[in-house]
Coordinates of C-alpha atoms and ligand atoms in Angstrom, one line a residue:
M1 CA -40.3 -65.2 3.2
D2 CA -37.1 -67.2 3.6
C3 CA -34.0 -65.2 3.1
C4 CA -32.6 -67.6 0.5
V5 CA -35.6 -66.7 -1.7
K6 CA -34.5 -63.1 -1.6
N7 CA -30.9 -62.3 -2.6
T8 CA -29.7 -61.1 0.8
C9 CA -30.6 -62.1 4.4
E10 CA -31.6 -59.5 6.9
L11 CA -29.3 -59.4 9.9
E12 CA -31.6 -58.8 12.9
D13 CA -30.3 -57.0 15.9
A14 CA -30.7 -60.1 18.1
D15 CA -28.7 -62.2 15.6
F16 CA -26.0 -59.6 15.3
E17 CA -25.6 -59.5 19.0
K18 CA -25.5 -63.3 19.3
I19 CA -22.9 -63.5 16.6
S20 CA -20.8 -60.7 18.2
R21 CA -20.9 -62.4 21.6
F22 CA -20.1 -65.8 20.2
V23 CA -17.1 -64.5 18.1
Y24 CA -15.8 -62.5 21.0
S25 CA -15.9 -65.4 23.4
L26 CA -14.2 -67.6 20.9
C27 CA -11.4 -65.4 19.7
G28 CA -11.6 -62.0 21.2
I29 CA -12.5 -60.2 18.0
N30 CA -14.7 -57.2 18.8
L31 CA -17.5 -57.1 16.3
H32 CA -19.0 -53.8 17.5
E33 CA -21.9 -52.0 15.8
G34 CA -19.5 -50.5 13.2
K35 CA -18.8 -54.0 12.0
R36 CA -22.4 -54.9 11.3
E37 CA -22.2 -54.4 7.5
L38 CA -19.0 -56.4 7.4
V39 CA -20.6 -59.3 9.3
K40 CA -23.7 -59.1 7.1
A41 CA -21.6 -59.1 3.8
R42 CA -19.0 -61.7 4.8
L43 CA -21.3 -64.1 6.6
G44 CA -24.1 -63.5 4.0
K45 CA -21.9 -65.2 1.4
R46 CA -21.5 -68.2 3.7
L47 CA -25.3 -68.4 4.2
K48 CA -25.8 -68.4 0.5
K49 CA -23.2 -71.0 -0.1
G50 CA -24.6 -73.3 2.5
N51 CA -28.3 -72.6 1.7
F52 CA -29.0 -71.3 5.3
V53 CA -32.4 -69.6 5.7
S54 CA -31.3 -67.0 8.3
F55 CA -28.3 -65.8 10.3
S56 CA -29.8 -67.5 13.4
D57 CA -30.1 -70.8 11.5
Y58 CA -26.4 -70.4 10.4
L59 CA -25.2 -69.6 14.0
H60 CA -27.1 -72.5 15.4
F61 CA -25.3 -74.8 12.9
V62 CA -21.8 -73.6 13.5
M63 CA -22.3 -74.2 17.2
T64 CA -23.0 -77.9 16.7
D65 CA -20.4 -80.7 16.3
E66 CA -21.1 -81.2 12.6
G67 CA -20.7 -77.4 12.0
S68 CA -17.0 -77.4 13.1
D69 CA -15.7 -77.0 9.5
E70 CA -18.2 -74.2 8.9
L71 CA -17.1 -72.6 12.1
T72 CA -13.5 -72.5 10.8
A73 CA -14.9 -70.9 7.5
M74 CA -16.8 -68.4 9.6
I75 CA -13.7 -67.3 11.5
N76 CA -11.7 -67.3 8.3
S77 CA -14.2 -65.0 6.7
L78 CA -14.5 -62.6 9.6
S79 CA -10.8 -62.1 10.2
T80 CA -9.1 -59.1 8.5
N81 CA -5.8 -60.2 7.0
L82 CA -4.2 -57.1 5.5
T83 CA -0.4 -57.5 5.5
G84 CA 2.7 -57.0 3.4
F85 CA 6.4 -57.5 3.2
F86 CA 8.3 -54.9 5.1
R87 CA 5.1 -53.4 6.4
E88 CA 5.9 -50.7 8.9
E89 CA 9.5 -50.7 7.7
S90 CA 11.1 -49.0 10.7
H91 CA 10.4 -52.2 12.8
F92 CA 12.8 -54.1 10.5
Q93 CA 15.5 -51.5 10.9
K94 CA 15.1 -51.8 14.6
L95 CA 15.2 -55.6 14.4
R96 CA 18.4 -55.4 12.4
G97 CA 19.9 -53.1 15.0
I98 CA 18.9 -55.5 17.8
I99 CA 20.4 -58.5 16.0
F100 CA 23.7 -56.6 15.4
E101 CA 24.0 -55.3 18.9
E102 CA 22.7 -58.2 21.0
F103 CA 22.9 -61.4 19.0
S104 CA 25.8 -61.1 16.7
M105 CA 28.9 -63.3 17.5
P106 CA 32.2 -62.6 15.8
E107 CA 32.3 -64.2 12.4
H108 CA 34.6 -67.1 13.3
S109 CA 33.3 -67.7 16.8
N110 CA 32.3 -71.2 17.6
E111 CA 29.5 -70.0 19.7
K112 CA 26.0 -70.4 18.2
V113 CA 23.5 -67.6 18.3
K114 CA 20.1 -68.9 19.5
L115 CA 17.1 -66.8 18.5
R116 CA 13.4 -67.5 19.0
I117 CA 10.9 -65.1 17.4
W118 CA 7.1 -65.3 17.4
S119 CA 5.0 -63.6 14.7
A120 CA 1.6 -63.7 16.4
G121 CA -1.2 -63.1 13.9
C122 CA 1.0 -63.7 10.9
S123 CA -1.7 -63.7 8.2
T124 CA -0.4 -64.9 4.8
G125 CA 3.2 -65.0 6.0
E126 CA 4.7 -61.7 4.7
E127 CA 5.6 -60.7 8.3
P128 CA 7.5 -63.8 9.4
Y129 CA 9.2 -64.2 6.0
T130 CA 10.4 -60.5 6.3
I131 CA 11.7 -61.3 9.8
A132 CA 13.5 -64.4 8.3
M133 CA 15.1 -62.3 5.5
V134 CA 16.4 -59.8 8.0
L135 CA 17.8 -62.5 10.3
A136 CA 19.4 -64.4 7.5
E137 CA 21.2 -61.3 6.2
A138 CA 22.2 -60.0 9.7
L139 CA 23.5 -63.4 10.8
E140 CA 25.1 -64.4 7.5
G141 CA 28.3 -66.4 8.0
R142 CA 27.5 -66.9 11.8
K143 CA 26.6 -70.1 13.4
A144 CA 22.9 -69.6 14.3
D145 CA 20.0 -71.5 15.6
M146 CA 17.1 -69.4 14.6
K147 CA 13.4 -70.3 14.6
I148 CA 10.4 -68.2 13.9
L149 CA 7.0 -69.4 15.1
A150 CA 4.2 -67.9 13.0
T151 CA 0.7 -68.3 14.1
D152 CA -2.8 -67.3 13.2
I153 CA -6.4 -68.2 13.9
S154 CA -7.3 -68.3 10.2
T155 CA -6.6 -71.6 8.6
S156 CA -7.0 -70.2 5.1
V157 CA -4.2 -67.6 5.5
L158 CA -2.0 -70.2 7.2
K159 CA -2.3 -72.5 4.1
R160 CA -1.3 -69.6 1.8
A161 CA 1.6 -68.7 4.2
A162 CA 3.0 -72.2 4.2
A163 CA 2.8 -72.4 0.4
G164 CA 5.0 -69.2 0.3
I165 CA 3.9 -68.1 -3.2
Y166 CA 3.4 -64.4 -3.8
S167 CA 2.4 -62.1 -6.6
E168 CA 4.8 -59.7 -8.3
K169 CA 2.8 -56.8 -6.7
S170 CA 3.3 -58.1 -3.2
V171 CA 7.1 -58.9 -3.6
S172 CA 7.6 -55.4 -5.1
A173 CA 8.0 -54.1 -1.5
I174 CA 11.1 -56.3 -1.1
P175 CA 14.5 -54.7 -2.1
P176 CA 15.5 -56.3 -5.4
V177 CA 18.7 -57.8 -4.1
M178 CA 16.8 -59.5 -1.3
R179 CA 14.1 -60.7 -3.7
F180 CA 16.7 -62.2 -5.9
K181 CA 18.4 -63.9 -3.0
F182 CA 15.4 -65.3 -1.2
F183 CA 12.8 -66.0 -4.0
L184 CA 12.5 -68.1 -7.0
Q185 CA 10.9 -66.3 -9.9
G186 CA 8.2 -68.3 -11.7
K187 CA 8.4 -69.1 -15.4
G188 CA 5.9 -70.2 -18.0
R189 CA 2.5 -70.8 -16.3
W190 CA 4.1 -69.6 -13.0
S191 CA 5.1 -66.3 -14.5
G192 CA 4.4 -63.3 -12.3
Q193 CA 4.6 -65.6 -9.2
Y194 CA 7.5 -65.7 -6.7
K195 CA 8.2 -68.6 -4.4
I196 CA 10.1 -68.3 -1.2
K197 CA 13.3 -70.4 -1.3
E198 CA 13.5 -73.5 0.9
N199 CA 16.5 -72.4 3.0
L200 CA 14.4 -69.4 4.2
R201 CA 11.1 -71.2 4.4
V202 CA 12.5 -73.8 6.9
L203 CA 13.2 -71.0 9.4
V204 CA 9.5 -70.4 9.8
H205 CA 7.1 -72.8 11.4
F206 CA 3.4 -72.0 10.8
A207 CA 0.7 -73.1 13.2
Y208 CA -2.9 -72.5 14.2
L209 CA -3.1 -70.6 17.5
N210 CA -6.0 -68.7 19.0
L211 CA -4.4 -65.8 20.9
K212 CA -7.3 -65.9 23.3
E213 CA -6.3 -69.4 24.4
C214 CA -2.5 -69.1 24.2
T215 CA -0.7 -71.7 26.3
L216 CA 2.9 -71.4 25.1
P217 CA 5.6 -71.9 27.8
S218 CA 7.0 -68.9 29.7
D219 CA 10.3 -67.4 28.6
S220 CA 10.1 -68.8 25.1
F221 CA 10.9 -65.9 22.9
N222 CA 13.6 -63.2 22.4
I223 CA 11.2 -61.2 20.3
I224 CA 7.5 -61.1 19.7
F225 CA 5.8 -59.4 16.8
C226 CA 2.1 -58.9 17.4
R227 CA 1.3 -56.1 15.0
N228 CA -2.2 -55.0 13.8
V229 CA -3.9 -57.7 15.6
M230 CA -4.8 -56.2 19.0
I231 CA -6.8 -53.4 17.3
Y232 CA -9.5 -56.0 16.6
F233 CA -9.8 -56.9 20.3
D234 CA -11.5 -55.0 23.2
K235 CA -9.5 -53.5 26.1
N236 CA -9.8 -56.6 28.4
T237 CA -8.5 -59.0 25.8
Q238 CA -5.7 -56.6 24.8
H239 CA -4.7 -56.3 28.5
A240 CA -4.7 -60.0 29.0
L241 CA -2.6 -60.5 25.9
I242 CA 0.0 -57.9 26.9
T243 CA 0.5 -59.8 30.2
T244 CA 0.8 -63.1 28.3
F245 CA 3.4 -61.6 25.9
Y246 CA 5.4 -60.4 28.9
N247 CA 5.4 -63.9 30.4
L248 CA 6.4 -65.5 27.1
L249 CA 9.4 -63.2 26.6
K250 CA 12.8 -64.0 28.0
P251 CA 14.2 -61.2 30.2
G252 CA 15.4 -58.4 28.0
G253 CA 13.1 -59.6 25.2
Y254 CA 11.3 -57.2 22.8
L255 CA 7.6 -56.7 21.9
F256 CA 6.7 -55.0 18.6
V257 CA 3.1 -53.9 18.2
G258 CA 1.6 -52.1 15.2
H259 CA 2.4 -48.5 14.5
S260 CA -1.2 -47.5 15.3
E261 CA -1.2 -49.5 18.5
S262 CA 0.4 -48.8 21.9
L263 CA 0.5 -50.0 25.4
T264 CA -0.5 -46.6 26.7
G265 CA -3.5 -46.8 29.0
F266 CA -2.7 -50.2 30.3
A267 CA -1.0 -51.1 33.5
H268 CA 1.9 -53.2 32.3
P269 CA 5.5 -54.0 33.3
F270 CA 7.2 -53.4 29.9
R271 CA 9.9 -50.7 29.4
Y272 CA 9.2 -48.3 26.6
V273 CA 11.9 -48.4 23.9
E274 CA 10.4 -46.3 21.1
P275 CA 6.9 -45.9 19.6
S276 CA 5.4 -49.4 19.2
V277 CA 8.5 -51.2 20.6
Y278 CA 8.7 -52.4 24.3
R279 CA 11.1 -54.4 26.3
K280 CA 10.9 -56.9 29.2
Ligands
SAM1 C1 -4.4 -57.4 9.9 S1 -3.6 -59.0 10.1 C2 -2.0 -58.5 10.6 C3 -0.9 -59.3 9.9 C4 0.5 -58.9 10.3 N1 0.8 -59.1 11.7 C5 0.8 -57.5 9.9 O1 0.9 -56.6 10.7 O2 1.0 -57.3 8.7 C6 -4.4 -59.6 11.6 C7 -4.3 -61.1 11.7 O3 -4.7 -61.5 13.1 C8 -5.4 -62.7 13.0 N2 -6.2 -62.9 14.2 C9 -7.3 -62.2 14.6 N3 -7.8 -62.7 15.8 C10 -6.9 -63.7 16.2 C11 -6.8 -64.5 17.3 N4 -7.8 -64.5 18.3 N5 -5.8 -65.4 17.4 C12 -4.9 -65.4 16.4 N6 -4.9 -64.6 15.3 C13 -5.9 -63.8 15.2 C14 -6.2 -62.6 11.8 O4 -6.6 -63.8 11.3 C15 -5.2 -61.8 10.8 O5 -4.5 -62.7 10.0

């Protein structure tokens, strides 16, 4: 019986293995056995939507040229995008400290502070916009050339990030003074929605980037945030990424990883600063 006739498709061992191998080779995401139900549920919806008769039929299609849009939808649906403003708050206190100590010119200085930050795996934008708010406040009144590159593999989260519109619940994590300063509060049919102000939005450039195929130039960034992304990768991919981050940082640059992540267990050239913060 075709699986479209039943309500759900069976995910055979061989198909799960093929999907895992394919996704791993494409973007480093490690779909181990514990992720089987997630794959079945999330891709099951795609199968239903596209009237595919089985997971192998679906996989076959996404591997063809005409399946490239569905491949994007597949990656969008398999990525986990949990995030939030000021998530893992201590990182932003540390960032503020770094800016004050290392990038803050005297108020009337003619020298311009130049700062390049990368939010790698930025999801729906809360992380890079939090970085932007902290920079804008810390460098207020200073001449500054600051840019934040924010990248992700999921095109659907990037679209939402670029729109910069958030619910009341998600902006509740932002201190009220900052919220007032950096967001427009929706009225009428936009009530309950908050839109990032243009002067902050322009500091962030969103782009698609697969961390498994990163070809950014060396010595590009003062600070890299790659938080709660590497947990989805296996050890080899994590190790390769740590080396990439080292090369992309300017000397003295900082790497922030998620609070539950660490570089322990990898041979790496970073200096340890404090838990989940490292320095080139
Ligand atoms: C859990 S979110 C973390 C968001 C944010 N960094 C934070 O800590 O709040 C992980 C993000 O990594 C992205 N991601 C996963 N694999 C990726 C890859 N190979 N290249 C780029 N981004 C990837 C996902 O799409 C997702 O948006």
